[in-house]
Amino acid sequence: MQPNTSAAWQDRVPGFVTLLVISVVLRVVLILYSEWHDAHSIVKYTDIDYRVFSDAARFILYPKPQGDIAKGPLAPLFFTVGNPYARETYRYTPLLAILLLPNEWLHPSFGKYLFAACDLINGALIYRILMSHILPHTKSLAPDVSAKDSKRFMRAHASLLAATHLLNPLVFTISTRGSSEAILCTFVLLTLFYALERRQNAAAVVLGLSAHWKIYPIIYGVSCVSAITSQRIDGKGWKFSHLLRRLVGREAICFVLLSAGTFIILGAICYAVWGYPFLYEAYLYHTDRRDHRHNFSPYFYLIYLTYSGTSANLSTWRQLLRSPFTSLIPQLTLSLGTGLVFGQLSAGLPFVWFVQTFTFVLFNRVCTSQYFIWYTLFIPLLVPRINLSWKKWVMCGAVWMGTQALWLAEAYKLEFLGDDVFFGLWVRSLVYVVGHAWVLGVIMRGYIPHVSCNQHSSIPE
């Protein structure tokens, strides 16, 4: 490739501001279309979850006539507020319903615009992390570009990678349909940004907020603690004493206390207002969730086989199949173990979090398409350091999407045609697990880690 060819390539890539404008227009058009579509079609564009969020916000503002108000220990002492959990299937933090209160007094689509705005914030955070922490430390990005043009090349490269998130159909359809995953992604990316900036206290607080919003980001605490302490201890031994010293350093303890404290304080406030319904619906319900449909995970079949009947009249092996620990033990072992190991090897937090999240989603007992956003969020940050041929990339994409399509084709027969295809769907779930595990392995083998030259960095990039 000649230098002028490279320059021409850079000129053809829209600037990041232009990319944001395109992203805004796209999302506004889709939200406006969703309003028209929902008014004229039986099959709605808007996700059912958005209706759940909106109803929960309405119940906070206007409690039911039956007196369904918040029943937390302190709620009657200060004010009367409605109970969002009066809405069946609302199993989220009350903060989400509070954020969507403007659905009632401004516009019913306010929440969609909020989620779309979070999409844009996420794109901006991805661009900022790429420009500040990924591309400057990535060698051979453009060997034919002079030092004078290197910044220009990085801007074009970062814009192109940010576009893979902002213009990703999976991302903009989920947010404009009314799913709240974009808010959680904002918290996660903000935690990562603060961690890479070595602002540990801010990272700990936002991590606590993320875990309050949805519990799974708590797995990132292991890799953060491991990364913080790994460079403070001489030697890379694997003895128990070395691992213990890494986990109980002063900075690590401070990080854990701040993060856990934020999580506990937010939970305590919500409990004080809404009481046990908050604890059960937001957290405890998920420990025994039984979802035998709409679920990529092969565990769905085990749940299906033991769905009817109480634990008392089930045999021991059926109780074992039904138990959440059947999936929780391998899931947490992999997601926490990779965070501990890769964190102290200074592999880079974006890569570590990607691997942790991928394994968490892959082995979760409940998995839907929305969960894939949790780890695809990090892919733009990994691409500059993944050494794979275009053929390998195409193969990974084909396997990743093909195994999902294979499952969905069989799930259609179950959900819409009423066919008894549970066993066949379970087999395809196994294919999904094997295929996605292979994709993860390929990406891990192709990743080229970067070890910062700054020996005083507390959280490696």
XYZ file of C-alpha atoms in Angstrom:
461
model
C 0.000 0.000 0.000
C 1.395 3.387 -0.962
C 1.253 6.386 1.362
C -1.135 8.285 -0.872
C -3.466 5.262 -0.859
C -3.472 5.334 2.933
C -4.227 9.040 2.933
C -7.083 8.488 0.499
C -8.475 5.808 2.808
C -8.405 8.240 5.722
C -10.193 10.877 3.669
C -13.033 8.493 2.905
C -13.756 7.799 6.594
C -16.276 10.274 8.067
C -15.122 12.240 11.079
C -16.424 11.235 14.477
C -18.758 14.242 14.700
C -20.273 13.299 11.338
C -20.644 9.744 12.591
C -22.510 10.991 15.668
C -24.861 13.092 13.532
C -25.653 10.071 11.343
C -26.239 7.978 14.464
C -28.587 10.585 15.940
C -30.649 10.844 12.753
C -30.848 7.066 12.427
C -32.139 6.620 15.972
C -34.614 9.491 15.821
C -36.058 8.131 12.577
C -36.392 4.647 14.088
C -38.106 5.954 17.220
C -40.560 7.988 15.153
C -41.150 4.953 12.966
C -41.765 2.809 16.056
C -44.599 5.118 17.100
C -46.219 4.881 13.670
C -45.653 1.131 13.429
C -47.126 0.388 16.847
C -50.228 2.417 15.995
C -50.852 0.533 12.738
C -49.657 -3.020 13.348
C -50.659 -5.898 15.584
C -47.026 -7.017 15.852
C -45.340 -4.181 17.740
C -41.910 -2.739 17.091
C -41.569 -1.704 20.729
C -40.133 -4.334 23.044
C -42.482 -5.647 25.720
C -39.861 -4.689 28.323
C -40.387 -1.015 27.480
C -44.046 -1.334 28.355
C -43.005 -2.940 31.636
C -40.630 -0.031 32.399
C -43.290 2.533 31.497
C -45.931 0.847 33.651
C -43.522 0.711 36.590
C -42.856 4.439 36.238
C -46.608 5.065 36.144
C -47.128 3.034 39.303
C -44.528 5.145 41.111
C -46.332 8.345 40.161
C -49.879 7.052 40.459
C -50.264 4.188 42.941
C -53.135 1.812 42.333
C -56.417 2.618 44.092
C -55.995 -0.534 46.159
C -53.240 1.239 48.054
C -50.262 -0.456 46.426
C -47.611 1.930 47.707
C -44.000 1.483 48.729
C -43.771 -0.519 51.937
C -40.145 -0.053 52.898
C -39.234 0.515 56.566
C -38.705 4.251 56.120
C -41.139 5.048 53.312
C -44.139 6.006 55.531
C -41.990 8.387 57.620
C -41.141 10.770 54.817
C -43.403 10.440 51.786
C -45.848 8.281 49.965
C -44.599 6.805 46.719
C -45.957 4.099 44.475
C -44.523 0.616 44.138
C -42.959 -0.161 40.726
C -43.078 -3.871 41.569
C -46.871 -3.722 41.424
C -46.207 -4.213 37.728
C -45.709 -7.923 37.138
C -42.389 -8.930 35.551
C -40.687 -5.670 36.598
C -37.461 -7.104 37.985
C -35.047 -4.211 37.871
C -33.759 -1.509 40.176
C -36.356 1.184 41.023
C -33.877 3.738 39.657
C -34.755 2.630 36.123
C -38.446 3.361 36.693
C -37.524 6.727 38.208
C -35.450 7.618 35.131
C -38.491 6.893 32.971
C -40.907 9.092 34.935
C -40.828 11.658 32.074
C -42.651 9.020 30.015
C -45.705 10.200 31.943
C -45.328 13.963 31.901
C -43.262 14.587 28.733
C -43.678 11.928 26.065
C -44.232 8.147 26.028
C -41.073 7.679 23.963
C -38.830 9.620 26.350
C -37.199 6.393 27.538
C -36.308 5.374 23.998
C -34.599 8.706 23.425
C -32.762 8.247 26.719
C -31.544 4.793 25.706
C -30.539 6.100 22.263
C -28.598 8.934 23.931
C -26.730 6.329 25.974
C -25.835 4.620 22.686
C -24.199 7.862 21.568
C -22.390 8.275 24.885
C -21.094 4.717 24.543
C -19.790 5.471 21.068
C -18.041 8.575 22.399
C -16.470 6.587 25.249
C -15.262 3.921 22.816
C -13.713 6.631 20.626
C -12.058 8.292 23.628
C -10.626 5.027 24.963
C -9.297 4.113 21.521
C -7.627 7.504 21.061
C -6.194 7.696 24.581
C -5.354 4.130 25.591
C -5.480 1.671 22.683
C -4.262 3.099 19.394
C -1.269 5.102 20.726
C 0.164 1.866 22.167
C -0.614 -0.345 19.176
C 2.350 -0.959 16.920
C 2.242 -1.266 13.128
C -1.180 0.286 12.753
C 0.001 2.152 9.694
C 3.626 1.409 8.876
C 3.444 3.521 5.710
C 2.096 6.622 7.437
C 4.533 9.298 8.541
C 4.636 10.593 12.080
C 3.026 13.797 10.849
C -0.079 11.921 9.744
C -0.228 9.394 12.585
C -2.781 11.412 14.592
C -4.947 11.767 11.524
C -4.744 8.048 10.911
C -5.695 7.290 14.524
C -8.742 9.542 14.299
C -9.918 7.781 11.151
C -9.222 4.364 12.657
C -11.011 5.238 15.901
C -14.018 6.629 14.004
C -14.249 3.473 11.933
C -14.133 1.256 15.006
C -16.631 3.408 16.911
C -18.933 3.105 13.887
C -19.018 -0.672 14.378
C -20.858 0.047 17.616
C -22.901 3.120 16.723
C -24.092 1.689 13.400
C -24.449 -1.885 14.626
C -28.043 -3.026 13.880
C -28.089 -5.107 17.068
C -27.253 -1.993 19.093
C -29.572 0.599 17.562
C -32.562 -1.712 17.193
C -32.376 -2.831 20.815
C -32.218 0.722 22.163
C -34.903 2.152 19.837
C -37.212 -0.747 20.653
C -36.971 0.270 24.289
C -34.452 -2.041 25.943
C -32.453 -0.452 28.748
C -29.179 -2.308 28.088
C -27.579 0.885 26.742
C -27.666 2.475 30.210
C -25.807 -0.455 31.734
C -23.285 -0.355 28.875
C -22.681 3.320 29.674
C -21.907 2.492 33.304
C -19.578 -0.354 32.281
C -17.670 1.732 29.716
C -17.413 4.618 32.173
C -15.954 2.226 34.758
C -13.449 0.989 32.184
C -12.533 4.539 31.169
C -11.874 5.602 34.766
C -9.875 2.422 35.376
C -7.658 3.047 32.346
C -7.250 6.662 33.459
C -6.079 5.246 36.808
C -8.862 7.069 38.637
C -9.451 4.096 40.882
C -11.915 5.707 43.270
C -14.188 6.862 40.464
C -13.935 3.442 38.812
C -14.884 1.724 42.074
C -17.932 3.935 42.629
C -19.251 3.483 39.079
C -18.611 -0.264 39.298
C -20.769 -0.358 42.434
C -23.487 1.532 40.558
C -23.195 -0.897 37.633
C -23.571 -3.912 39.929
C -26.612 -2.311 41.554
C -28.163 -1.776 38.139
C -27.561 -5.383 37.092
C -25.504 -7.768 39.179
C -23.178 -9.282 36.569
C -20.626 -6.357 36.365
C -19.447 -7.429 39.804
C -17.182 -9.910 37.986
C -15.053 -6.979 36.772
C -14.036 -6.233 40.337
C -11.808 -9.327 40.367
C -9.809 -8.246 37.322
C -9.570 -4.662 38.590
C -8.220 -5.795 41.952
C -5.855 -8.262 40.281
C -4.582 -5.574 37.894
C -4.198 -2.986 40.659
C -2.090 -5.241 42.868
C -0.146 -7.309 40.321
C 2.430 -4.591 39.693
C 2.855 -3.820 43.368
C 4.226 -7.257 44.246
C 7.627 -8.446 43.106
C 7.628 -11.764 41.338
C 4.975 -13.588 39.388
C 4.733 -16.691 41.508
C 1.602 -18.736 41.710
C 1.978 -19.699 45.354
C -1.004 -19.073 47.584
C 0.948 -16.501 49.609
C 1.676 -14.487 46.442
C -1.954 -14.555 45.351
C -3.104 -13.577 48.844
C -0.722 -10.636 48.979
C -2.038 -9.460 45.628
C -5.616 -9.545 46.845
C -5.162 -7.792 50.196
C -3.050 -4.782 49.242
C -4.070 -1.359 50.531
C -5.202 -0.080 47.131
C -7.115 -3.276 46.457
C -8.920 -3.042 49.794
C -9.796 0.599 49.128
C -11.197 -0.322 45.713
C -13.289 -3.147 47.147
C -14.641 -1.016 50.010
C -15.637 1.843 47.731
C -17.261 -0.434 45.189
C -19.054 -2.617 47.728
C -20.023 0.454 49.761
C -21.656 2.090 46.736
C -23.552 -1.103 45.965
C -24.709 -1.505 49.580
C -25.715 2.143 50.027
C -27.812 2.167 46.844
C -29.407 -1.142 47.832
C -30.098 0.100 51.358
C -31.796 3.248 50.065
C -33.992 1.244 47.714
C -34.804 -1.246 50.462
C -35.665 1.561 52.874
C -38.260 2.847 50.412
C -39.553 -0.290 48.692
C -38.684 -3.050 51.137
C -38.540 -6.768 50.405
C -40.199 -6.547 46.951
C -37.091 -4.687 45.780
C -34.729 -7.343 47.141
C -36.697 -10.203 45.675
C -37.535 -8.833 42.250
C -34.199 -7.134 41.575
C -31.887 -9.844 42.944
C -33.328 -12.927 44.642
C -35.685 -13.814 41.798
C -32.747 -14.360 39.446
C -31.189 -16.989 41.717
C -34.056 -19.373 40.980
C -35.259 -18.111 37.622
C -36.703 -20.923 35.506
C -36.865 -19.961 31.851
C -37.463 -22.985 29.658
C -38.122 -20.957 26.489
C -36.575 -17.977 24.669
C -33.226 -19.146 25.937
C -30.061 -19.991 23.991
C -28.554 -21.753 26.998
C -28.659 -25.582 26.950
C -29.642 -25.401 30.622
C -33.148 -24.535 29.439
C -33.755 -28.228 28.691
C -32.795 -29.262 32.212
C -35.206 -26.626 33.523
C -37.907 -27.884 31.156
C -37.518 -31.482 32.337
C -37.941 -30.458 35.965
C -40.262 -27.479 35.471
C -43.348 -29.044 37.019
C -43.391 -30.246 40.579
C -41.848 -29.009 43.800
C -38.376 -29.837 45.045
C -39.873 -32.178 47.657
C -41.224 -34.653 45.103
C -38.212 -34.583 42.773
C -35.414 -37.135 42.828
C -31.925 -36.058 43.883
C -30.539 -35.891 40.343
C -33.529 -33.863 39.149
C -33.029 -31.444 42.015
C -29.403 -31.180 40.955
C -30.415 -30.425 37.363
C -32.855 -27.820 38.618
C -30.424 -26.149 40.999
C -28.928 -22.809 39.890
C -25.553 -24.016 41.195
C -25.408 -26.476 38.297
C -24.664 -23.532 36.023
C -23.385 -21.008 38.556
C -20.273 -22.953 39.602
C -18.707 -23.398 36.120
C -19.886 -19.947 35.079
C -18.290 -18.098 37.995
C -15.197 -20.299 37.960
C -14.484 -19.304 34.370
C -15.511 -15.642 34.510
C -13.802 -14.901 37.843
C -10.819 -17.160 37.140
C -10.023 -15.488 33.833
C -10.299 -12.097 35.512
C -7.840 -13.099 38.227
C -5.320 -14.735 35.884
C -5.395 -12.286 32.986
C -5.576 -9.309 35.327
C -2.243 -10.118 36.947
C -0.678 -10.924 33.572
C -1.439 -7.329 32.496
C -3.278 -8.474 29.400
C -5.277 -5.238 29.251
C -8.612 -4.580 30.911
C -10.703 -4.341 27.704
C -9.518 -7.816 26.706
C -9.947 -9.239 30.215
C -13.454 -7.840 30.550
C -14.364 -9.173 27.113
C -13.265 -12.692 28.056
C -14.963 -12.511 31.446
C -18.240 -11.297 29.972
C -18.175 -13.751 27.070
C -17.747 -16.720 29.397
C -20.353 -15.341 31.801
C -22.951 -15.028 29.025
C -22.014 -18.292 27.317
C -22.469 -20.375 30.468
C -25.344 -18.437 31.995
C -28.455 -20.511 32.637
C -30.530 -17.868 30.833
C -29.298 -16.200 27.646
C -31.132 -14.011 25.129
C -29.874 -11.896 22.214
C -29.701 -8.777 24.386
C -26.998 -10.397 26.492
C -24.641 -10.477 23.506
C -24.317 -6.693 23.700
C -22.606 -7.122 27.057
C -19.447 -8.461 25.395
C -19.693 -7.181 21.812
C -19.402 -3.763 23.478
C -15.660 -4.406 23.909
C -14.887 -5.672 20.399
C -14.039 -2.225 18.910
C -11.442 -1.870 21.675
C -9.873 -5.262 20.862
C -9.692 -5.149 17.074
C -6.444 -3.104 16.882
C -4.650 -5.781 18.917
C -6.133 -8.895 17.320
C -3.937 -10.446 14.662
C -6.331 -12.445 12.471
C -6.643 -12.752 8.728
C -9.819 -11.497 7.081
C -10.752 -15.104 6.331
C -10.561 -15.904 10.046
C -12.703 -12.875 10.854
C -15.312 -13.964 8.314
C -15.271 -17.480 9.722
C -15.740 -16.189 13.273
C -18.647 -14.008 12.201
C -20.233 -16.853 10.264
C -19.982 -19.271 13.198
C -21.154 -16.670 15.717
C -24.236 -15.713 13.686
C -24.808 -19.117 12.100
C -25.167 -20.978 15.389
C -27.704 -18.393 16.539
C -29.637 -18.669 13.267
C -29.623 -22.453 13.576
C -31.130 -22.174 17.069
C -33.674 -19.532 16.076
C -34.940 -21.648 13.179
C -35.816 -24.435 15.601
C -37.103 -22.034 18.269
C -39.563 -20.653 15.710
C -41.169 -24.086 15.446
C -41.554 -24.201 19.215
C -42.842 -20.686 19.818
C -44.972 -19.978 16.756
C -45.956 -23.397 15.419
C -46.304 -25.175 18.763
C -44.186 -28.150 17.661
C -42.617 -30.388 20.291
C -38.986 -29.745 19.378
C -37.478 -29.327 22.852
C -34.845 -32.024 22.368
C -33.849 -30.737 18.937
C -33.618 -27.211 20.343
C -31.402 -28.493 23.156
C -29.038 -30.103 20.613
C -28.827 -26.791 18.777
C -28.125 -25.055 22.082
C -25.112 -27.340 22.492
C -23.994 -26.384 18.980
C -24.370 -22.734 19.977
C -22.138 -23.227 23.038
C -19.455 -25.097 21.077
C -19.521 -22.575 18.222
C -19.300 -19.510 20.438
C -16.592 -21.123 22.578
C -14.592 -21.702 19.387
C -15.005 -18.036 18.412
C -13.790 -16.961 21.850
C -10.768 -19.251 21.543
C -9.844 -17.823 18.143
C -10.037 -14.251 19.433
C -7.977 -15.108 22.513
C -5.270 -16.760 20.408
C -5.155 -13.817 18.032
C -4.946 -11.152 20.731
C -1.598 -9.397 21.134
C -1.340 -7.935 24.652
C 0.284 -4.633 25.412
C 2.317 -4.157 28.562
C 2.637 -0.532 29.525
C 6.161 0.842 29.764
C 5.097 2.853 32.805
C 6.009 0.621 35.691
C 4.045 2.764 38.106
C 0.678 2.270 36.457
C -1.775 0.717 38.849
C -4.301 -0.498 36.285
C -2.661 -1.624 33.037
C -4.093 -0.636 29.725
